[in-house]
mmCIF file of C-alpha atoms in Angstrom:
data_model
loop_
_atom_site.group_PDB
_atom_site.id
_atom_site.type_symbol
_atom_site.label_atom_id
_atom_site.label_comp_id
_atom_site.label_asym_id
_atom_site.label_seq_id
_atom_site.Cartn_x
_atom_site.Cartn_y
_atom_site.Cartn_z
ATOM 1 C CA GLY A 17 37.250 48.256 5.136
ATOM 2 C CA VAL A 18 35.394 51.816 4.821
ATOM 3 C CA ARG A 19 32.087 51.601 2.622
ATOM 4 C CA PRO A 20 30.875 53.388 0.995
ATOM 5 C CA PRO A 21 27.319 55.105 2.142
ATOM 6 C CA ILE A 22 24.054 53.902 0.786
ATOM 7 C CA MET A 23 22.198 56.091 -0.996
ATOM 8 C CA ASN A 24 18.380 56.004 -0.424
ATOM 9 C CA GLY A 25 15.399 58.447 -1.525
ATOM 10 C CA PRO A 26 13.159 59.684 -3.920
ATOM 11 C CA LEU A 27 15.983 59.865 -6.500
ATOM 12 C CA HIS A 28 17.591 56.652 -5.855
ATOM 13 C CA PRO A 29 16.183 52.939 -6.052
ATOM 14 C CA ARG A 30 15.603 51.405 -2.822
ATOM 15 C CA PRO A 31 19.057 49.589 -1.690
ATOM 16 C CA LEU A 32 18.250 45.574 -2.178
ATOM 17 C CA VAL A 33 17.872 43.695 1.499
ATOM 18 C CA ALA A 34 18.670 39.221 1.229
ATOM 19 C CA LEU A 35 17.325 36.876 2.943
ATOM 20 C CA LEU A 36 20.402 34.400 2.787
ATOM 21 C CA ASP A 37 19.072 31.159 4.177
ATOM 22 C CA GLY A 38 15.911 30.004 5.139
ATOM 23 C CA ARG A 39 11.999 31.734 3.060
ATOM 24 C CA ASP A 40 10.661 32.864 6.641
ATOM 25 C CA CYS A 41 10.178 37.090 5.899
ATOM 26 C CA THR A 42 7.166 37.519 8.282
ATOM 27 C CA VAL A 43 8.385 39.338 11.431
ATOM 28 C CA GLU A 44 11.392 41.351 9.010
ATOM 29 C CA MET A 45 8.235 42.650 5.883
ATOM 30 C CA PRO A 46 6.754 44.985 7.625
ATOM 31 C CA ILE A 47 9.529 46.930 8.375
ATOM 32 C CA LEU A 48 11.728 46.030 5.200
ATOM 33 C CA LYS A 49 8.849 47.177 2.880
ATOM 34 C CA ASP A 50 8.456 50.284 2.606
ATOM 35 C CA VAL A 51 12.394 51.040 1.884
ATOM 36 C CA ALA A 52 14.414 47.996 0.921
ATOM 37 C CA THR A 53 13.999 45.262 -1.862
ATOM 38 C CA VAL A 54 14.124 42.364 0.002
ATOM 39 C CA ALA A 55 15.409 38.473 -2.107
ATOM 40 C CA PHE A 56 15.187 35.617 -1.195
ATOM 41 C CA CYS A 57 18.232 32.854 -1.643
ATOM 42 C CA ASP A 58 17.287 29.750 0.177
ATOM 43 C CA ALA A 59 21.135 29.345 0.259
ATOM 44 C CA GLN A 60 23.935 26.518 2.294
ATOM 45 C CA SER A 61 26.881 28.420 0.158
ATOM 46 C CA THR A 62 27.512 30.823 -1.558
ATOM 47 C CA GLN A 63 28.088 29.923 -3.565
ATOM 48 C CA GLU A 64 23.783 29.547 -4.689
ATOM 49 C CA ILE A 65 23.562 33.038 -3.997
ATOM 50 C CA HIS A 66 22.743 35.095 -7.344
ATOM 51 C CA GLU A 67 25.251 36.993 -8.579
ATOM 52 C CA LYS A 68 23.312 40.174 -8.571
ATOM 53 C CA VAL A 69 22.792 39.728 -5.148
ATOM 54 C CA LEU A 70 26.270 39.194 -4.063
ATOM 55 C CA ASN A 71 26.575 42.683 -6.049
ATOM 56 C CA GLU A 72 24.970 44.976 -5.053
ATOM 57 C CA ALA A 73 23.134 43.799 -1.281
ATOM 58 C CA VAL A 74 24.030 46.133 1.257
ATOM 59 C CA GLY A 75 21.959 44.462 3.814
ATOM 60 C CA ALA A 76 22.001 39.633 4.517
ATOM 61 C CA LEU A 77 19.319 38.377 6.924
ATOM 62 C CA MET A 78 20.324 34.720 8.202
ATOM 63 C CA TYR A 79 19.362 32.313 10.474
ATOM 64 C CA HIS A 80 21.591 28.826 11.043
ATOM 65 C CA THR A 81 21.895 27.449 8.169
ATOM 66 C CA ILE A 82 24.555 29.602 6.565
ATOM 67 C CA THR A 83 28.018 30.029 7.409
ATOM 68 C CA LEU A 84 30.403 33.353 5.869
ATOM 69 C CA THR A 85 33.535 33.057 6.619
ATOM 70 C CA ARG A 86 35.875 35.899 4.825
ATOM 71 C CA GLU A 87 36.052 33.886 1.544
ATOM 72 C CA ASP A 88 32.251 34.529 1.465
ATOM 73 C CA LEU A 89 32.446 37.703 2.598
ATOM 74 C CA GLU A 90 34.106 39.193 -0.271
ATOM 75 C CA LYS A 91 32.141 38.330 -2.521
ATOM 76 C CA PHE A 92 29.573 40.612 -1.479
ATOM 77 C CA LYS A 93 31.258 44.270 -2.962
ATOM 78 C CA ALA A 94 27.985 46.538 -1.656
ATOM 79 C CA LEU A 95 27.150 44.382 1.773
ATOM 80 C CA ARG A 96 26.784 46.702 4.778
ATOM 81 C CA ILE A 97 25.123 45.288 7.905
ATOM 82 C CA ILE A 98 24.650 41.465 8.812
ATOM 83 C CA VAL A 99 21.185 40.836 10.426
ATOM 84 C CA ARG A 100 21.687 37.494 12.541
ATOM 85 C CA ILE A 101 18.403 35.941 13.242
ATOM 86 C CA GLY A 102 18.991 34.566 16.762
ATOM 87 C CA SER A 103 21.553 34.694 19.105
ATOM 88 C CA GLY A 104 24.599 32.940 18.178
ATOM 89 C CA PHE A 105 26.610 34.070 15.929
ATOM 90 C CA ASP A 106 29.575 31.488 14.974
ATOM 91 C CA ASN A 107 28.352 30.869 11.509
ATOM 92 C CA ILE A 108 30.110 34.280 10.743
ATOM 93 C CA ASP A 109 33.381 35.883 11.236
ATOM 94 C CA ILE A 110 32.674 38.485 12.569
ATOM 95 C CA LYS A 111 36.573 39.556 13.165
ATOM 96 C CA SER A 112 36.880 39.970 9.576
ATOM 97 C CA ALA A 113 32.856 41.252 8.713
ATOM 98 C CA GLY A 114 34.742 44.315 10.707
ATOM 99 C CA ASP A 115 38.232 44.883 8.837
ATOM 100 C CA LEU A 116 35.705 44.301 5.282
ATOM 101 C CA GLY A 117 33.174 47.388 7.450
ATOM 102 C CA ILE A 118 30.398 45.592 7.072
ATOM 103 C CA ALA A 119 28.989 45.680 10.679
ATOM 104 C CA VAL A 120 26.700 42.245 12.194
ATOM 105 C CA CYS A 121 24.188 42.392 14.922
ATOM 106 C CA ASN A 122 21.983 39.310 16.740
ATOM 107 C CA VAL A 123 19.024 38.626 18.381
ATOM 108 C CA PRO A 124 20.321 37.919 22.021
ATOM 109 C CA ALA A 125 17.162 37.812 23.355
ATOM 110 C CA ALA A 126 15.156 35.554 20.668
ATOM 111 C CA SER A 127 14.150 32.130 21.342
ATOM 112 C CA VAL A 128 15.086 32.194 25.423
ATOM 113 C CA GLU A 129 11.768 32.001 26.985
ATOM 114 C CA GLU A 130 11.433 28.565 24.000
ATOM 115 C CA THR A 131 15.349 26.804 25.170
ATOM 116 C CA ALA A 132 14.205 27.566 27.789
ATOM 117 C CA ASP A 133 10.933 25.179 28.748
ATOM 118 C CA SER A 134 13.374 22.380 25.919
ATOM 119 C CA THR A 135 16.326 22.317 28.395
ATOM 120 C CA LEU A 136 14.413 21.900 30.835
ATOM 121 C CA CYS A 137 12.347 19.440 29.573
ATOM 122 C CA HIS A 138 15.272 17.525 27.874
ATOM 123 C CA ILE A 139 16.993 16.978 30.977
ATOM 124 C CA LEU A 140 13.397 15.480 32.886
ATOM 125 C CA ASN A 141 12.910 13.283 30.139
ATOM 126 C CA LEU A 142 16.486 11.923 30.888
ATOM 127 C CA TYR A 143 15.464 11.615 34.442
ATOM 128 C CA ARG A 144 12.472 10.248 34.031
ATOM 129 C CA ARG A 145 13.371 8.093 31.034
ATOM 130 C CA THR A 146 9.132 9.347 28.944
ATOM 131 C CA THR A 147 10.680 8.826 25.453
ATOM 132 C CA TRP A 148 12.075 5.296 26.718
ATOM 133 C CA LEU A 149 9.293 4.006 28.902
ATOM 134 C CA HIS A 150 7.531 5.451 25.733
ATOM 135 C CA GLN A 151 9.227 2.989 23.587
ATOM 136 C CA ALA A 152 9.601 0.354 25.113
ATOM 137 C CA LEU A 153 5.812 0.377 24.866
ATOM 138 C CA ARG A 154 5.343 1.346 21.460
ATOM 139 C CA GLU A 155 6.854 -1.725 21.177
ATOM 140 C CA GLY A 156 4.737 -4.185 23.260
ATOM 141 C CA THR A 157 6.313 -4.215 26.101
ATOM 142 C CA ARG A 158 3.579 -5.422 28.956
ATOM 143 C CA VAL A 159 4.965 -4.400 32.914
ATOM 144 C CA GLN A 160 2.541 -7.128 35.198
ATOM 145 C CA SER A 161 5.331 -8.126 37.893
ATOM 146 C CA VAL A 162 6.698 -4.979 40.717
ATOM 147 C CA GLU A 163 10.672 -7.126 38.914
ATOM 148 C CA GLN A 164 9.487 -5.831 35.319
ATOM 149 C CA ILE A 165 8.630 -2.254 37.063
ATOM 150 C CA ARG A 166 12.273 -2.018 38.073
ATOM 151 C CA GLU A 167 13.684 -3.341 34.936
ATOM 152 C CA VAL A 168 11.986 -0.897 32.361
ATOM 153 C CA ALA A 169 12.241 1.937 35.093
ATOM 154 C CA SER A 170 15.917 1.296 34.997
ATOM 155 C CA GLY A 171 17.675 4.402 35.259
ATOM 156 C CA ALA A 172 15.302 6.058 36.458
ATOM 157 C CA ALA A 173 16.306 8.683 39.149
ATOM 158 C CA ARG A 174 14.146 11.897 40.977
ATOM 159 C CA ILE A 175 14.853 15.163 40.945
ATOM 160 C CA ARG A 176 15.115 16.394 44.439
ATOM 161 C CA GLY A 177 18.803 17.489 45.211
ATOM 162 C CA GLU A 178 20.650 16.894 42.539
ATOM 163 C CA THR A 179 22.856 19.034 41.271
ATOM 164 C CA LEU A 180 23.095 20.455 37.298
ATOM 165 C CA GLY A 181 26.000 22.224 36.572
ATOM 166 C CA ILE A 182 24.867 25.028 33.857
ATOM 167 C CA ILE A 183 27.986 26.331 31.975
ATOM 168 C CA GLY A 184 26.927 29.925 30.773
ATOM 169 C CA LEU A 185 25.122 32.272 32.632
ATOM 170 C CA GLY A 186 23.866 34.455 30.192
ATOM 171 C CA ARG A 187 20.173 35.140 29.301
ATOM 172 C CA VAL A 188 19.052 31.491 28.219
ATOM 173 C CA GLY A 189 21.550 29.665 31.200
ATOM 174 C CA GLN A 190 19.401 31.857 34.421
ATOM 175 C CA ALA A 191 15.935 30.610 32.230
ATOM 176 C CA VAL A 192 16.946 28.044 32.744
ATOM 177 C CA ALA A 193 18.751 27.434 36.677
ATOM 178 C CA LEU A 194 14.962 29.503 37.923
ATOM 179 C CA ARG A 195 13.843 26.752 36.689
ATOM 180 C CA ALA A 196 15.655 23.742 37.541
ATOM 181 C CA LYS A 197 15.333 25.223 41.361
ATOM 182 C CA ALA A 198 11.976 25.309 40.951
ATOM 183 C CA PHE A 199 11.682 21.334 40.929
ATOM 184 C CA GLY A 200 14.152 21.309 43.241
ATOM 185 C CA PHE A 201 17.460 20.830 41.162
ATOM 186 C CA ASN A 202 21.174 23.298 43.385
ATOM 187 C CA VAL A 203 22.017 25.120 40.555
ATOM 188 C CA LEU A 204 25.794 25.289 39.789
ATOM 189 C CA PHE A 205 26.706 27.786 37.351
ATOM 190 C CA TYR A 206 30.533 28.166 36.118
ATOM 191 C CA ASP A 207 30.664 31.426 33.717
ATOM 192 C CA PRO A 208 34.234 33.352 33.683
ATOM 193 C CA TYR A 209 32.852 35.810 31.990
ATOM 194 C CA LEU A 210 30.398 37.499 34.396
ATOM 195 C CA SER A 211 31.187 39.545 37.326
ATOM 196 C CA ASP A 212 30.849 38.666 41.190
ATOM 197 C CA GLY A 213 27.313 39.882 43.355
ATOM 198 C CA ILE A 214 25.179 37.734 40.204
ATOM 199 C CA GLU A 215 25.121 34.855 42.226
ATOM 200 C CA ARG A 216 24.008 36.408 45.132
ATOM 201 C CA ALA A 217 20.734 37.544 43.028
ATOM 202 C CA LEU A 218 20.104 35.020 42.139
ATOM 203 C CA GLY A 219 20.420 32.244 45.105
ATOM 204 C CA LEU A 220 22.966 29.913 42.583
ATOM 205 C CA GLN A 221 26.479 28.333 43.296
ATOM 206 C CA ARG A 222 29.284 29.786 41.501
ATOM 207 C CA VAL A 223 32.407 27.572 40.242
ATOM 208 C CA SER A 224 35.728 28.822 39.765
ATOM 209 C CA THR A 225 36.203 26.117 37.080
ATOM 210 C CA LEU A 226 35.041 23.979 34.815
ATOM 211 C CA GLN A 227 36.449 20.956 36.498
ATOM 212 C CA ASP A 228 35.038 21.612 39.783
ATOM 213 C CA LEU A 229 31.960 22.370 38.033
ATOM 214 C CA LEU A 230 32.005 19.411 36.958
ATOM 215 C CA PHE A 231 33.255 17.087 39.199
ATOM 216 C CA HIS A 232 29.998 18.457 41.295
ATOM 217 C CA SER A 233 27.491 17.711 39.013
ATOM 218 C CA ASP A 234 24.754 15.378 38.553
ATOM 219 C CA CYS A 235 23.488 16.500 35.190
ATOM 220 C CA VAL A 236 24.956 19.322 33.021
ATOM 221 C CA THR A 237 24.051 21.223 30.491
ATOM 222 C CA LEU A 238 25.551 24.008 28.667
ATOM 223 C CA HIS A 239 24.522 27.331 27.888
ATOM 224 C CA CYS A 240 27.485 29.537 26.098
ATOM 225 C CA GLY A 241 27.925 30.662 23.104
ATOM 226 C CA LEU A 242 30.622 28.730 20.831
ATOM 227 C CA ASN A 243 34.175 30.624 19.588
ATOM 228 C CA GLU A 244 37.532 28.563 18.679
ATOM 229 C CA HIS A 245 38.580 28.647 22.926
ATOM 230 C CA ASN A 246 36.088 26.234 23.269
ATOM 231 C CA HIS A 247 35.135 24.263 20.995
ATOM 232 C CA HIS A 248 34.948 20.427 22.429
ATOM 233 C CA LEU A 249 34.597 22.175 25.179
ATOM 234 C CA ILE A 250 33.604 18.672 26.218
ATOM 235 C CA ASN A 251 36.207 15.646 25.137
ATOM 236 C CA ASP A 252 37.580 13.160 26.209
ATOM 237 C CA PHE A 253 39.394 14.625 29.010
ATOM 238 C CA THR A 254 36.477 16.472 30.914
ATOM 239 C CA VAL A 255 33.894 14.172 29.963
ATOM 240 C CA LYS A 256 36.373 11.965 33.132
ATOM 241 C CA GLN A 257 36.038 14.304 34.940
ATOM 242 C CA MET A 258 32.369 14.281 35.061
ATOM 243 C CA ARG A 259 30.499 12.139 37.867
ATOM 244 C CA GLN A 260 30.405 8.867 36.614
ATOM 245 C CA GLY A 261 26.441 8.519 35.038
ATOM 246 C CA ALA A 262 25.753 11.740 34.924
ATOM 247 C CA PHE A 263 23.564 12.926 32.511
ATOM 248 C CA LEU A 264 24.763 15.354 29.896
ATOM 249 C CA VAL A 265 22.410 18.237 28.335
ATOM 250 C CA ASN A 266 23.182 19.964 24.589
ATOM 251 C CA THR A 267 20.741 23.300 23.552
ATOM 252 C CA ALA A 268 23.577 25.266 23.139
ATOM 253 C CA ARG A 269 26.262 24.799 19.736
ATOM 254 C CA GLY A 270 26.720 21.828 18.807
ATOM 255 C CA GLY A 271 30.590 22.021 18.453
ATOM 256 C CA LEU A 272 31.316 22.124 22.290
ATOM 257 C CA VAL A 273 31.213 18.641 22.322
ATOM 258 C CA ASP A 274 33.002 16.458 20.743
ATOM 259 C CA GLU A 275 30.121 13.837 20.344
ATOM 260 C CA LYS A 276 32.710 10.280 19.528
ATOM 261 C CA ALA A 277 33.967 10.875 23.494
ATOM 262 C CA LEU A 278 29.918 11.204 23.940
ATOM 263 C CA ALA A 279 29.177 8.398 22.215
ATOM 264 C CA GLN A 280 32.546 6.700 23.560
ATOM 265 C CA ALA A 281 31.973 7.291 26.566
ATOM 266 C CA LEU A 282 27.641 7.391 26.592
ATOM 267 C CA LYS A 283 28.677 3.097 25.427
ATOM 268 C CA GLU A 284 30.653 2.996 28.765
ATOM 269 C CA GLY A 285 28.503 4.203 31.411
ATOM 270 C CA ARG A 286 30.091 6.887 32.301
ATOM 271 C CA ILE A 287 27.449 9.554 30.631
ATOM 272 C CA ARG A 288 24.163 7.891 31.987
ATOM 273 C CA GLY A 289 22.360 9.314 29.198
ATOM 274 C CA ALA A 290 22.117 12.625 26.896
ATOM 275 C CA ALA A 291 20.269 15.327 24.984
ATOM 276 C CA LEU A 292 21.434 17.332 22.354
ATOM 277 C CA ASP A 293 19.464 19.545 20.031
ATOM 278 C CA VAL A 294 22.332 20.433 18.439
ATOM 279 C CA HIS A 295 24.738 18.584 16.354
ATOM 280 C CA GLU A 296 28.690 19.025 15.124
ATOM 281 C CA SER A 297 27.021 18.689 11.451
ATOM 282 C CA GLU A 298 24.350 20.650 10.602
ATOM 283 C CA PRO A 299 22.097 19.570 9.039
ATOM 284 C CA PHE A 300 21.490 17.202 11.461
ATOM 285 C CA ARG A 301 24.318 14.947 10.592
ATOM 286 C CA CYS A 302 25.205 12.914 13.857
ATOM 287 C CA ARG A 303 28.214 10.497 15.229
ATOM 288 C CA ILE A 304 26.258 9.371 17.713
ATOM 289 C CA PRO A 305 25.427 5.435 16.648
ATOM 290 C CA ASP A 306 21.534 4.787 16.483
ATOM 291 C CA SER A 307 22.601 1.186 18.361
ATOM 292 C CA LEU A 308 23.477 3.984 21.176
ATOM 293 C CA LYS A 309 19.539 4.763 23.357
ATOM 294 C CA ASN A 310 21.212 6.408 25.636
ATOM 295 C CA CYS A 311 21.033 9.343 24.011
ATOM 296 C CA VAL A 312 17.916 11.174 22.840
ATOM 297 C CA ASN A 313 18.690 13.761 19.185
ATOM 298 C CA LYS A 314 16.587 16.832 17.816
ATOM 299 C CA ASP A 315 17.617 18.697 15.359
ATOM 300 C CA HIS A 316 18.320 22.615 16.277
ATOM 301 C CA LEU A 317 14.578 22.798 17.288
ATOM 302 C CA THR A 318 14.389 23.568 20.812
ATOM 303 C CA ALA A 319 13.474 27.476 20.045
ATOM 304 C CA ALA A 320 10.945 27.656 17.155
ATOM 305 C CA THR A 321 7.340 27.971 17.958
ATOM 306 C CA HIS A 322 5.354 30.107 16.574
ATOM 307 C CA TRP A 323 5.624 33.209 18.693
ATOM 308 C CA ALA A 324 9.662 33.498 18.852
ATOM 309 C CA SER A 325 9.646 33.390 15.137
ATOM 310 C CA MET A 326 6.420 36.120 15.465
ATOM 311 C CA ASP A 327 7.888 38.146 18.748
ATOM 312 C CA PRO A 328 8.519 42.013 17.373
ATOM 313 C CA ALA A 329 9.670 43.211 20.208
ATOM 314 C CA VAL A 330 12.519 41.095 19.882
ATOM 315 C CA VAL A 331 12.436 41.562 16.071
ATOM 316 C CA HIS A 332 11.753 45.313 15.502
ATOM 317 C CA PRO A 333 14.072 46.844 17.199
ATOM 318 C CA GLU A 334 17.576 45.184 15.694
ATOM 319 C CA LEU A 335 16.466 46.162 11.157
ATOM 320 C CA ASN A 336 14.646 49.260 13.214
ATOM 321 C CA GLY A 337 18.500 50.016 14.183
ATOM 322 C CA ALA A 338 20.042 48.841 11.471
ATOM 323 C CA ALA A 339 19.518 52.664 9.994
ATOM 324 C CA TYR A 340 17.942 52.082 6.159
#
């Protein structure tokens, strides 16, 4: 699994670094342009990557739109490091990467503010039904009586005093919790990986089991990474443990939610409404029928702002630490 050292200097050609998916390398280029040759692959699978890159690239940058299995990683003959442009790395087989001598880095602080802001937007939208009211107006609905007001606003709810349950209290989860408290939510969280004490520091209530969180929450929001232990964390069984008429928000990873089970719960009214920024199949292909109007879908764009993509304080340390 040990690969030979990278030779760089006046007597050696510049090492080849590849951006595997996409073509946006705006932040990275000022760092790499003087020390490496950069190839833009714009690929969705390793089958679309040129043989020269597979044979010679010593470094790879990647977003979330390409997956690297062991079979994919074995195609790279000189690869030493992968930098995931973002926080999640569930699209990389990190165990196999380690076996092959390939280091994997992520950018854990990337888009924390954007993701937390967007999560609150989704939550507020579900409670105040902004999307549905806008759509009703676009379709020509005019409210002229008290009865019509009640009909159009049916399902809207007051936020203050409601309980928000956060699954995963990492950087994003904490940012969401602080924002939610400002809106009047009581905030619970479940995170078996955090040591005791953070709940007192942030003024939150901790629960010891997922079942406790689901049972006591009026709205559940997911902020954990995806791994083999929590795939379909929200499924037919756990949905039935949620409060009748609760909301669900997922801006973390699509594989955390069994979309078929969610669709059935939305159809039956067990879940009043859901907002999904991420999906099991990406690029976007949601398994929830369009006929279910109580679900808002977006195409994995929660973290997308100009500032998030250009923040040098977040990206530069990872690239500089890659040690070319």
